[in-house]
Amino acid sequence: MRRDSGGPPAINPFLVPGWEESPLRPLCPWRYESHDELYVDVNHTLAAFQEYTRRMAAVENLREDGRLVLVTGESGCGKTALINRCARWTRDRLTERGLRGVVVDLTRDGSRQSVEERMGLVAARLLDELAHSALLAPEALASLDSVRPSRLYAGLGNALPDDVVLIVLLPPADEVVQEVVAYAGLARRRLLFFAESSYLGHAQVLKVRDSSPVPPITLAVGPLNQGDVRRFIEDRLTRHHERGHYPRISTETMDKAAGPLRSIAMLQRILSEVYEERGKQDSGYTDDDWVTYEDITRLFYEKFFDDLRIRR
Amino acid sequence: MTVNPFSSMAVTHVPEVEGPSVDTDPIRVAKAHLDDYLATPRTGNVIVVVGDYGTGKSRLASELLRHVDERCRRIYLEATPNGLAELYRTFAFTLRQEDVLEPVNEVYREIIADELHTTGILSPHQVQLLRLGALDPQHAVRNVSLPLSSLLGRTETRLADITRHPMLSKALALLLREDDGEQRLKNAVWSWLRGGPPDQILVERTIDQRLDTDGAALAVLSAFVRLYARGDRQFLMVIDELHKIVTAGQDDAGMTAFKSLLQQFDAAGAFLVLAGLPELETELRADVRQRITHRIRMSGFGTDQVCDYIEQTLGDVRDNPFSREVVSYLVGLADGVPRKIIQLCSELYRRWSTEGTQITDEQVREAARSVGLSSVDDVEAATARVLDAEGLTYLQRHFVGQSVDTRVDFWVTFPAGSARCAVVLTDSLLNSRDAERLTSKVLALRKVELDCRVLLVVNGALTPEPADRLAGVLSRPPLAYQRLAYADHLKALLRAIRDEVRTESRYEPIEKIHQALEQLTRQQASIHGFVERLAERLDQVRSTSDDRMEMIAGRLEDIAEELRLVRDGGQAAGEPPVRLPPLVDQEFTRAIDRLTEVLDLNAVLADEFAGGRPSKLLLHLRKGLEPAAVAILLHEIVVRFRAEVGAWYQEASAISPIPAGAYDRLNEICHAFDRITEQVPIAKLEELADGSKPDLVRTFYNLPLNVRHAFR
């Protein structure tokens, strides 16, 4: 990004401060407090979040009854960001009630294995994390090591300190209903599981609900609605105004971009890269300059046909 | 050195077309049908091409595959007697990954194009570029963060609409997913597509049916046909050697599944060529035959065509040693069968160019006796391999009765039923004398075993006349040995006989007698003809001069010599032949057979060098070197033992009956065998047999005793 001499810096308003190198990472307020403010109400995520807070109002009950939360929606719709927000909220509410919510992020510990293998791997990784955070006494760890997931999760509630509730973020579950149902059954006392899937449709979610001994809280993140794109762009263009300068986008362009940019991930990716590209060119990067719809379509074309260019 | 321009193999290597092409009527007709199809998409065709061995069916198939060139997708499959599920496996292994991924990606691109078309972010030209396959859709989707799960879900739905096979569609869509470093998901899909059991990760994704039954396998094959021929796309598939499946006793469910496959070709607008022996068409169920749109019968070469072929092959630079008269004779002898004609041409040209021999009718006859001859050992080994692979019990070089005529190369026992099958190997069958020789043998066998089946394997040329004469007395038409196809053909025949024997075993004894009588009645005409010819021949003999008698005596001596050579099976070259009474020979044969059952080193090595199979040798060696060494050493010891006993018998039998004192030497030889084998850990053999042959060790401990008993 160019920096004009003297004045405020030229910045990319679509990058999260501190995460400039990874524009597609979902917001994570349980790890970075400042992210909590960056949520924009798109894709029904606010409604889903509110539904979660309503259902979990008596969060202290987790000490006795665990729960699974299943978030579904197509790729790039913001499922992980919603889960991170819910995890943060849960941890804060537990703190308010004199309890400790410990978030264990195992979202990257999935692989193309059978359910049994995947669950075994998750269980082993959970124990690693608990050992690392010294939440379990060595003898408790030793007694739980290598036991089957069903025994592990049943025994974990007793082995954890009295004030601790584990908030476990599970790896994506694809379309395997069986795995989600298994976790719904394993969510025993002091355990809150978050699972997400891009491939479970409405029918399969109903199947999960019907098959689970304790039905999970299910949250669906939908597609972008009318006005979502404009709301998101306006938020980003307004929010960072004091940090630096950058070109503007007309409301007409925003509304036009709502046609092709159909998910929050796509919106975030294309606009952040349009601004990056613009920053490298000499076509103006001041508050008086404009990013046009043509800038967006050009970048889309170049990215989309990237391998075609390579082949040629 | 003169280069022989004729291929001595004369087998078309599909889909390559080698050598000059003779555009016969069947090839012209088939190409015309194919041209019609290419000009009119969406019109399904099922063409059946039938003809005898070597009549150019495979050649026709490869000509068609070449004819379509790149104009449409094309696949060549060769059937085996292992059924329709195996045919699907052949198909699945023939497919390259791109053959599967390409049409799936094409559907995926269409879904993406539909998605982007409505957004207006790409121009119509750019969307068209996408549809035409100008880019890798997975890469493009990743680059702009398109909603992957939704696009893949729609692709799966679209694939299910096209293939009408939800499970396959799910599997194909999984190939588009991002996988882990080990590609476990994709590997699981490939393994399942190739007939393997579905991996647990597939079962969890509702892919839980293995493609190992005829119905399941052909349903997926049909789904691929629909995928390959969807819309205006065209697809040519050739299934060669289909008779092997059909004559191996296809059950009703299999035939129904096959009929459904043919319907798919018709409905999807694809072009299917089924090639096989003439019985292919008759063996197909009537409702399956109705699905056939065109029939082509292969015709033999005529003299003109062969003359053309020879001229094309020799070109302008080589002399043509074949006169039209010789070609005409050659064509008659080979019954117009192109493969035989080419083999004969090759052999005759070789003789002419290397030995300067003029090509005459006599030369043609001589060549006919030698062309295509593999060594007897090769044919024996190939036969033994098939019998082993089929899990059949057999005795090799066995005398069914006491007369020399009852000697058979293999005496096969089936798991159910009491009927046996004799496999008899013979060289070329060219005339009525050959037919009579073998008829006499078959009758001798039937005299001892009324309902034994006789399979005649001809290692050389087989002309129509003796084949016709023998048809009445044999259980199945003679099988001409062709190295590449022999195993499959023999397997199919054995399975058919096994099924027949199994069915008969369920009959009451009276029914079996009735059946045998019917069989005898059917054979009567042939036998009667044979007896008449024999009587005629005897009359001729009576009236012949001494010269004629001398010729017959000479021929008898030839036969005796042939028998001696055949009996010399286990001997090393150059050693004197072993002549033993049948009962004694049987003991040695059984002992050697038991060794071959656990380790047939020759067959294993042949397999190893042929490549492509799981290493049987390694499996043996994994059990340690000692068991294999014991098997090899014991084989040598038994062969030597037989040679010693044979030498003794030759000498001792000069006086008849053998004097009692002569048996002392036999006892010495037997003791020597015992002494030697005491030093050999024979029990180790059981490790090779995995404990499945309980009497294995006892066979060798008891061998000297049994040999002595057999002599007395």
PDB file of C-alpha atoms in Angstrom, chain B residues 323-537:
ATOM      1  CA  SER B 323       1.251 -68.198 -56.938  1.00  0.00           C
ATOM      2  CA  ARG B 324      -2.500 -67.720 -57.204  1.00  0.00           C
ATOM      3  CA  GLU B 325      -2.965 -71.511 -57.155  1.00  0.00           C
ATOM      4  CA  VAL B 326      -1.016 -71.838 -53.929  1.00  0.00           C
ATOM      5  CA  VAL B 327      -2.980 -68.991 -52.375  1.00  0.00           C
ATOM      6  CA  SER B 328      -6.198 -70.665 -53.371  1.00  0.00           C
ATOM      7  CA  TYR B 329      -5.066 -73.926 -51.740  1.00  0.00           C
ATOM      8  CA  LEU B 330      -3.854 -72.062 -48.669  1.00  0.00           C
ATOM      9  CA  VAL B 331      -7.171 -70.247 -48.302  1.00  0.00           C
ATOM     10  CA  GLY B 332      -9.039 -73.545 -48.517  1.00  0.00           C
ATOM     11  CA  LEU B 333      -6.803 -75.173 -45.930  1.00  0.00           C
ATOM     12  CA  ALA B 334      -7.184 -72.263 -43.527  1.00  0.00           C
ATOM     13  CA  ASP B 335     -10.929 -72.139 -44.211  1.00  0.00           C
ATOM     14  CA  GLY B 336     -10.524 -68.479 -45.092  1.00  0.00           C
ATOM     15  CA  VAL B 337      -9.653 -67.590 -41.492  1.00  0.00           C
ATOM     16  CA  PRO B 338      -7.482 -64.470 -41.737  1.00  0.00           C
ATOM     17  CA  ARG B 339      -5.342 -65.198 -38.694  1.00  0.00           C
ATOM     18  CA  LYS B 340      -4.452 -68.677 -39.930  1.00  0.00           C
ATOM     19  CA  ILE B 341      -3.807 -67.372 -43.432  1.00  0.00           C
ATOM     20  CA  ILE B 342      -1.419 -64.736 -42.140  1.00  0.00           C
ATOM     21  CA  GLN B 343       0.345 -67.281 -39.947  1.00  0.00           C
ATOM     22  CA  LEU B 344       0.747 -69.625 -42.897  1.00  0.00           C
ATOM     23  CA  CYS B 345       1.988 -66.827 -45.143  1.00  0.00           C
ATOM     24  CA  SER B 346       4.527 -65.872 -42.522  1.00  0.00           C
ATOM     25  CA  GLU B 347       5.821 -69.431 -42.154  1.00  0.00           C
ATOM     26  CA  LEU B 348       5.916 -70.069 -45.902  1.00  0.00           C
ATOM     27  CA  TYR B 349       7.657 -66.796 -46.589  1.00  0.00           C
ATOM     28  CA  ARG B 350      10.210 -67.604 -43.878  1.00  0.00           C
ATOM     29  CA  ARG B 351      10.968 -70.975 -45.479  1.00  0.00           C
ATOM     30  CA  TRP B 352      11.150 -69.454 -48.922  1.00  0.00           C
ATOM     31  CA  SER B 353      13.437 -66.594 -47.909  1.00  0.00           C
ATOM     32  CA  THR B 354      15.758 -68.538 -45.611  1.00  0.00           C
ATOM     33  CA  GLU B 355      15.785 -72.001 -47.177  1.00  0.00           C
ATOM     34  CA  GLY B 356      14.898 -71.097 -50.736  1.00  0.00           C
ATOM     35  CA  THR B 357      12.011 -73.580 -50.657  1.00  0.00           C
ATOM     36  CA  GLN B 358       9.494 -73.084 -53.436  1.00  0.00           C
ATOM     37  CA  ILE B 359       5.984 -72.613 -52.110  1.00  0.00           C
ATOM     38  CA  THR B 360       3.890 -75.562 -53.239  1.00  0.00           C
ATOM     39  CA  ASP B 361       0.745 -77.233 -51.946  1.00  0.00           C
ATOM     40  CA  GLU B 362       2.936 -79.757 -50.153  1.00  0.00           C
ATOM     41  CA  GLN B 363       4.844 -76.925 -48.492  1.00  0.00           C
ATOM     42  CA  VAL B 364       1.563 -75.346 -47.432  1.00  0.00           C
ATOM     43  CA  ARG B 365       0.510 -78.620 -45.793  1.00  0.00           C
ATOM     44  CA  GLU B 366       3.819 -78.880 -43.965  1.00  0.00           C
ATOM     45  CA  ALA B 367       3.626 -75.305 -42.826  1.00  0.00           C
ATOM     46  CA  ALA B 368       0.074 -75.882 -41.610  1.00  0.00           C
ATOM     47  CA  ARG B 369       1.401 -78.600 -39.310  1.00  0.00           C
ATOM     48  CA  SER B 370       3.971 -76.343 -37.745  1.00  0.00           C
ATOM     49  CA  VAL B 371       2.490 -72.856 -37.602  1.00  0.00           C
ATOM     50  CA  GLY B 372       1.390 -71.534 -34.297  1.00  0.00           C
ATOM     51  CA  LEU B 373       2.798 -74.583 -32.541  1.00  0.00           C
ATOM     52  CA  SER B 374       3.793 -73.784 -29.082  1.00  0.00           C
ATOM     53  CA  SER B 375       5.783 -76.464 -27.323  1.00  0.00           C
ATOM     54  CA  VAL B 376       3.757 -79.219 -25.679  1.00  0.00           C
ATOM     55  CA  ASP B 377       5.267 -78.065 -22.392  1.00  0.00           C
ATOM     56  CA  ASP B 378       3.846 -74.577 -22.899  1.00  0.00           C
ATOM     57  CA  VAL B 379       0.361 -75.904 -23.535  1.00  0.00           C
ATOM     58  CA  GLU B 380       0.618 -78.292 -20.600  1.00  0.00           C
ATOM     59  CA  ALA B 381       1.822 -75.542 -18.302  1.00  0.00           C
ATOM     60  CA  ALA B 382      -0.894 -73.177 -19.462  1.00  0.00           C
ATOM     61  CA  THR B 383      -3.520 -75.887 -18.897  1.00  0.00           C
ATOM     62  CA  ALA B 384      -2.189 -76.718 -15.442  1.00  0.00           C
ATOM     63  CA  ARG B 385      -2.239 -73.042 -14.509  1.00  0.00           C
ATOM     64  CA  VAL B 386      -5.898 -72.720 -15.455  1.00  0.00           C
ATOM     65  CA  LEU B 387      -6.846 -75.891 -13.564  1.00  0.00           C
ATOM     66  CA  ASP B 388      -4.964 -74.659 -10.500  1.00  0.00           C
ATOM     67  CA  ALA B 389      -6.539 -71.239 -10.737  1.00  0.00           C
ATOM     68  CA  GLU B 390      -9.989 -72.828 -10.940  1.00  0.00           C
ATOM     69  CA  GLY B 391      -9.190 -74.937  -7.884  1.00  0.00           C
ATOM     70  CA  LEU B 392      -9.801 -78.206  -9.719  1.00  0.00           C
ATOM     71  CA  THR B 393      -8.179 -81.486  -8.738  1.00  0.00           C
ATOM     72  CA  TYR B 394      -6.438 -83.346 -11.535  1.00  0.00           C
ATOM     73  CA  LEU B 395      -3.946 -85.995 -12.448  1.00  0.00           C
ATOM     74  CA  GLN B 396      -1.458 -85.224 -15.160  1.00  0.00           C
ATOM     75  CA  ARG B 397      -0.387 -87.651 -17.900  1.00  0.00           C
ATOM     76  CA  HIS B 398      -2.792 -90.195 -16.545  1.00  0.00           C
ATOM     77  CA  PHE B 399      -3.885 -93.567 -17.902  1.00  0.00           C
ATOM     78  CA  VAL B 400      -7.612 -93.841 -17.356  1.00  0.00           C
ATOM     79  CA  GLY B 401      -7.528 -97.508 -18.352  1.00  0.00           C
ATOM     80  CA  GLN B 402      -4.792 -99.927 -19.265  1.00  0.00           C
ATOM     81  CA  SER B 403      -4.605 -99.259 -23.005  1.00  0.00           C
ATOM     82  CA  VAL B 404      -2.404 -96.560 -24.515  1.00  0.00           C
ATOM     83  CA  ASP B 405      -5.498 -94.924 -25.971  1.00  0.00           C
ATOM     84  CA  THR B 406      -6.710 -94.113 -22.485  1.00  0.00           C
ATOM     85  CA  ARG B 407      -3.760 -91.916 -21.722  1.00  0.00           C
ATOM     86  CA  VAL B 408      -4.925 -88.339 -21.165  1.00  0.00           C
ATOM     87  CA  ASP B 409      -2.901 -85.242 -20.464  1.00  0.00           C
ATOM     88  CA  PHE B 410      -5.128 -84.117 -17.628  1.00  0.00           C
ATOM     89  CA  TRP B 411      -7.762 -86.064 -15.756  1.00  0.00           C
ATOM     90  CA  VAL B 412      -9.930 -83.538 -14.001  1.00  0.00           C
ATOM     91  CA  THR B 413     -12.251 -84.089 -11.044  1.00  0.00           C
ATOM     92  CA  PHE B 414     -15.006 -81.586 -10.175  1.00  0.00           C
ATOM     93  CA  PRO B 415     -16.090 -80.730  -6.654  1.00  0.00           C
ATOM     94  CA  ALA B 416     -19.648 -81.956  -7.262  1.00  0.00           C
ATOM     95  CA  GLY B 417     -20.763 -84.929  -9.323  1.00  0.00           C
ATOM     96  CA  SER B 418     -18.915 -88.059 -10.271  1.00  0.00           C
ATOM     97  CA  ALA B 419     -18.266 -87.278 -13.941  1.00  0.00           C
ATOM     98  CA  ARG B 420     -14.647 -86.562 -14.903  1.00  0.00           C
ATOM     99  CA  CYS B 421     -13.168 -84.530 -17.683  1.00  0.00           C
ATOM    100  CA  ALA B 422     -10.239 -85.591 -19.827  1.00  0.00           C
ATOM    101  CA  VAL B 423      -8.115 -82.888 -21.378  1.00  0.00           C
ATOM    102  CA  VAL B 424      -6.289 -84.272 -24.406  1.00  0.00           C
ATOM    103  CA  LEU B 425      -3.597 -82.281 -26.179  1.00  0.00           C
ATOM    104  CA  THR B 426      -2.915 -82.924 -29.838  1.00  0.00           C
ATOM    105  CA  ASP B 427      -1.011 -81.319 -32.681  1.00  0.00           C
ATOM    106  CA  SER B 428      -2.681 -80.120 -35.921  1.00  0.00           C
ATOM    107  CA  LEU B 429      -5.880 -81.781 -37.067  1.00  0.00           C
ATOM    108  CA  LEU B 430      -5.800 -81.610 -40.835  1.00  0.00           C
ATOM    109  CA  ASN B 431      -7.544 -84.642 -42.244  1.00  0.00           C
ATOM    110  CA  SER B 432      -9.845 -87.567 -41.589  1.00  0.00           C
ATOM    111  CA  ARG B 433      -6.986 -89.739 -40.350  1.00  0.00           C
ATOM    112  CA  ASP B 434      -6.351 -87.264 -37.565  1.00  0.00           C
ATOM    113  CA  ALA B 435     -10.054 -87.309 -36.749  1.00  0.00           C
ATOM    114  CA  GLU B 436     -10.128 -91.093 -36.629  1.00  0.00           C
ATOM    115  CA  ARG B 437      -7.103 -91.287 -34.378  1.00  0.00           C
ATOM    116  CA  LEU B 438      -8.790 -89.024 -31.863  1.00  0.00           C
ATOM    117  CA  THR B 439     -12.220 -90.590 -32.230  1.00  0.00           C
ATOM    118  CA  SER B 440     -10.650 -93.892 -31.341  1.00  0.00           C
ATOM    119  CA  LYS B 441      -9.139 -92.309 -28.260  1.00  0.00           C
ATOM    120  CA  VAL B 442     -12.420 -90.776 -27.152  1.00  0.00           C
ATOM    121  CA  LEU B 443     -14.214 -94.111 -27.572  1.00  0.00           C
ATOM    122  CA  ALA B 444     -11.514 -95.864 -25.561  1.00  0.00           C
ATOM    123  CA  LEU B 445     -11.981 -93.348 -22.778  1.00  0.00           C
ATOM    124  CA  ARG B 446     -15.751 -93.696 -22.822  1.00  0.00           C
ATOM    125  CA  LYS B 447     -15.345 -97.442 -22.611  1.00  0.00           C
ATOM    126  CA  VAL B 448     -13.669 -97.012 -19.242  1.00  0.00           C
ATOM    127  CA  GLU B 449     -15.635 -93.959 -18.022  1.00  0.00           C
ATOM    128  CA  LEU B 450     -19.010 -93.803 -19.693  1.00  0.00           C
ATOM    129  CA  ASP B 451     -19.886 -90.213 -18.919  1.00  0.00           C
ATOM    130  CA  CYS B 452     -16.452 -88.646 -18.990  1.00  0.00           C
ATOM    131  CA  ARG B 453     -16.152 -85.314 -20.818  1.00  0.00           C
ATOM    132  CA  VAL B 454     -13.365 -84.953 -23.330  1.00  0.00           C
ATOM    133  CA  LEU B 455     -11.807 -81.614 -24.127  1.00  0.00           C
ATOM    134  CA  LEU B 456      -9.532 -81.680 -27.116  1.00  0.00           C
ATOM    135  CA  VAL B 457      -6.883 -78.983 -27.275  1.00  0.00           C
ATOM    136  CA  VAL B 458      -5.326 -78.567 -30.698  1.00  0.00           C
ATOM    137  CA  ASN B 459      -1.838 -77.126 -30.638  1.00  0.00           C
ATOM    138  CA  GLY B 460      -1.617 -76.173 -34.290  1.00  0.00           C
ATOM    139  CA  ALA B 461      -3.954 -75.953 -37.254  1.00  0.00           C
ATOM    140  CA  LEU B 462      -7.536 -77.192 -37.089  1.00  0.00           C
ATOM    141  CA  THR B 463      -9.341 -77.641 -40.386  1.00  0.00           C
ATOM    142  CA  PRO B 464     -13.128 -77.944 -40.684  1.00  0.00           C
ATOM    143  CA  GLU B 465     -13.318 -81.546 -41.826  1.00  0.00           C
ATOM    144  CA  PRO B 466     -11.793 -83.262 -38.775  1.00  0.00           C
ATOM    145  CA  ALA B 467     -13.449 -80.700 -36.533  1.00  0.00           C
ATOM    146  CA  ASP B 468     -16.864 -81.657 -37.942  1.00  0.00           C
ATOM    147  CA  ARG B 469     -16.162 -85.356 -37.621  1.00  0.00           C
ATOM    148  CA  LEU B 470     -15.080 -84.991 -34.026  1.00  0.00           C
ATOM    149  CA  ALA B 471     -17.994 -82.768 -33.055  1.00  0.00           C
ATOM    150  CA  GLY B 472     -20.234 -85.792 -32.649  1.00  0.00           C
ATOM    151  CA  VAL B 473     -18.068 -87.602 -30.143  1.00  0.00           C
ATOM    152  CA  LEU B 474     -16.611 -84.719 -28.138  1.00  0.00           C
ATOM    153  CA  SER B 475     -18.365 -82.929 -25.296  1.00  0.00           C
ATOM    154  CA  ARG B 476     -17.304 -79.592 -26.727  1.00  0.00           C
ATOM    155  CA  PRO B 477     -15.831 -78.550 -30.084  1.00  0.00           C
ATOM    156  CA  PRO B 478     -12.020 -78.883 -30.211  1.00  0.00           C
ATOM    157  CA  LEU B 479     -10.246 -75.882 -28.743  1.00  0.00           C
ATOM    158  CA  ALA B 480      -7.445 -74.474 -30.888  1.00  0.00           C
ATOM    159  CA  TYR B 481      -4.591 -73.333 -28.682  1.00  0.00           C
ATOM    160  CA  GLN B 482      -3.917 -69.621 -29.054  1.00  0.00           C
ATOM    161  CA  ARG B 483      -1.433 -68.389 -26.506  1.00  0.00           C
ATOM    162  CA  LEU B 484      -3.199 -65.144 -25.650  1.00  0.00           C
ATOM    163  CA  ALA B 485      -6.741 -66.391 -25.472  1.00  0.00           C
ATOM    164  CA  TYR B 486      -6.238 -69.969 -24.301  1.00  0.00           C
ATOM    165  CA  ALA B 487      -6.601 -69.433 -20.569  1.00  0.00           C
ATOM    166  CA  ASP B 488      -9.893 -67.595 -20.953  1.00  0.00           C
ATOM    167  CA  HIS B 489     -11.328 -70.085 -23.416  1.00  0.00           C
ATOM    168  CA  LEU B 490     -10.350 -73.093 -21.368  1.00  0.00           C
ATOM    169  CA  LYS B 491     -11.679 -71.489 -18.208  1.00  0.00           C
ATOM    170  CA  ALA B 492     -15.048 -70.846 -19.868  1.00  0.00           C
ATOM    171  CA  LEU B 493     -15.282 -74.444 -21.132  1.00  0.00           C
ATOM    172  CA  LEU B 494     -14.313 -75.923 -17.782  1.00  0.00           C
ATOM    173  CA  ARG B 495     -16.850 -73.800 -15.970  1.00  0.00           C
ATOM    174  CA  ALA B 496     -19.579 -74.817 -18.373  1.00  0.00           C
ATOM    175  CA  ILE B 497     -18.683 -78.507 -17.873  1.00  0.00           C
ATOM    176  CA  ARG B 498     -18.463 -78.028 -14.113  1.00  0.00           C
ATOM    177  CA  ASP B 499     -21.958 -76.557 -14.055  1.00  0.00           C
ATOM    178  CA  GLU B 500     -23.256 -79.346 -16.256  1.00  0.00           C
ATOM    179  CA  VAL B 501     -21.708 -81.992 -14.009  1.00  0.00           C
ATOM    180  CA  ARG B 502     -23.034 -80.264 -10.907  1.00  0.00           C
ATOM    181  CA  THR B 503     -26.563 -80.203 -12.337  1.00  0.00           C
ATOM    182  CA  GLU B 504     -26.391 -83.841 -13.368  1.00  0.00           C
ATOM    183  CA  SER B 505     -25.179 -84.855  -9.909  1.00  0.00           C
ATOM    184  CA  ARG B 506     -28.594 -83.887  -8.608  1.00  0.00           C
ATOM    185  CA  TYR B 507     -30.366 -86.366 -10.903  1.00  0.00           C
ATOM    186  CA  GLU B 508     -31.477 -89.764  -9.754  1.00  0.00           C
ATOM    187  CA  PRO B 509     -29.304 -92.674 -10.969  1.00  0.00           C
ATOM    188  CA  ILE B 510     -31.973 -93.784 -13.452  1.00  0.00           C
ATOM    189  CA  GLU B 511     -32.041 -90.319 -14.972  1.00  0.00           C
ATOM    190  CA  LYS B 512     -28.273 -90.357 -15.305  1.00  0.00           C
ATOM    191  CA  ILE B 513     -28.448 -93.639 -17.184  1.00  0.00           C
ATOM    192  CA  HIS B 514     -31.163 -92.170 -19.371  1.00  0.00           C
ATOM    193  CA  GLN B 515     -29.009 -89.159 -20.058  1.00  0.00           C
ATOM    194  CA  ALA B 516     -25.998 -91.306 -20.890  1.00  0.00           C
ATOM    195  CA  LEU B 517     -28.128 -93.326 -23.289  1.00  0.00           C
ATOM    196  CA  GLU B 518     -29.325 -90.159 -24.979  1.00  0.00           C
ATOM    197  CA  GLN B 519     -25.773 -89.009 -25.304  1.00  0.00           C
ATOM    198  CA  LEU B 520     -24.826 -92.339 -26.811  1.00  0.00           C
ATOM    199  CA  THR B 521     -27.695 -92.088 -29.266  1.00  0.00           C
ATOM    200  CA  ARG B 522     -26.506 -88.657 -30.300  1.00  0.00           C
ATOM    201  CA  GLN B 523     -23.025 -89.996 -30.805  1.00  0.00           C
ATOM    202  CA  GLN B 524     -24.178 -93.043 -32.635  1.00  0.00           C
ATOM    203  CA  ALA B 525     -24.200 -91.454 -36.047  1.00  0.00           C
ATOM    204  CA  SER B 526     -20.629 -90.303 -35.688  1.00  0.00           C
ATOM    205  CA  ILE B 527     -19.467 -93.587 -34.248  1.00  0.00           C
ATOM    206  CA  HIS B 528     -21.285 -95.455 -36.976  1.00  0.00           C
ATOM    207  CA  GLY B 529     -19.542 -93.262 -39.537  1.00  0.00           C
ATOM    208  CA  PHE B 530     -16.245 -93.973 -37.889  1.00  0.00           C
ATOM    209  CA  VAL B 531     -16.837 -97.725 -37.875  1.00  0.00           C
ATOM    210  CA  GLU B 532     -17.789 -97.601 -41.533  1.00  0.00           C
ATOM    211  CA  ARG B 533     -14.650 -95.691 -42.368  1.00  0.00           C
ATOM    212  CA  LEU B 534     -12.615 -98.122 -40.299  1.00  0.00           C
ATOM    213  CA  ALA B 535     -14.111-101.064 -42.136  1.00  0.00           C
ATOM    214  CA  GLU B 536     -13.407 -99.368 -45.411  1.00  0.00           C
ATOM    215  CA  ARG B 537      -9.830 -98.755 -44.349  1.00  0.00           C
TER     216      ARG B 537
END
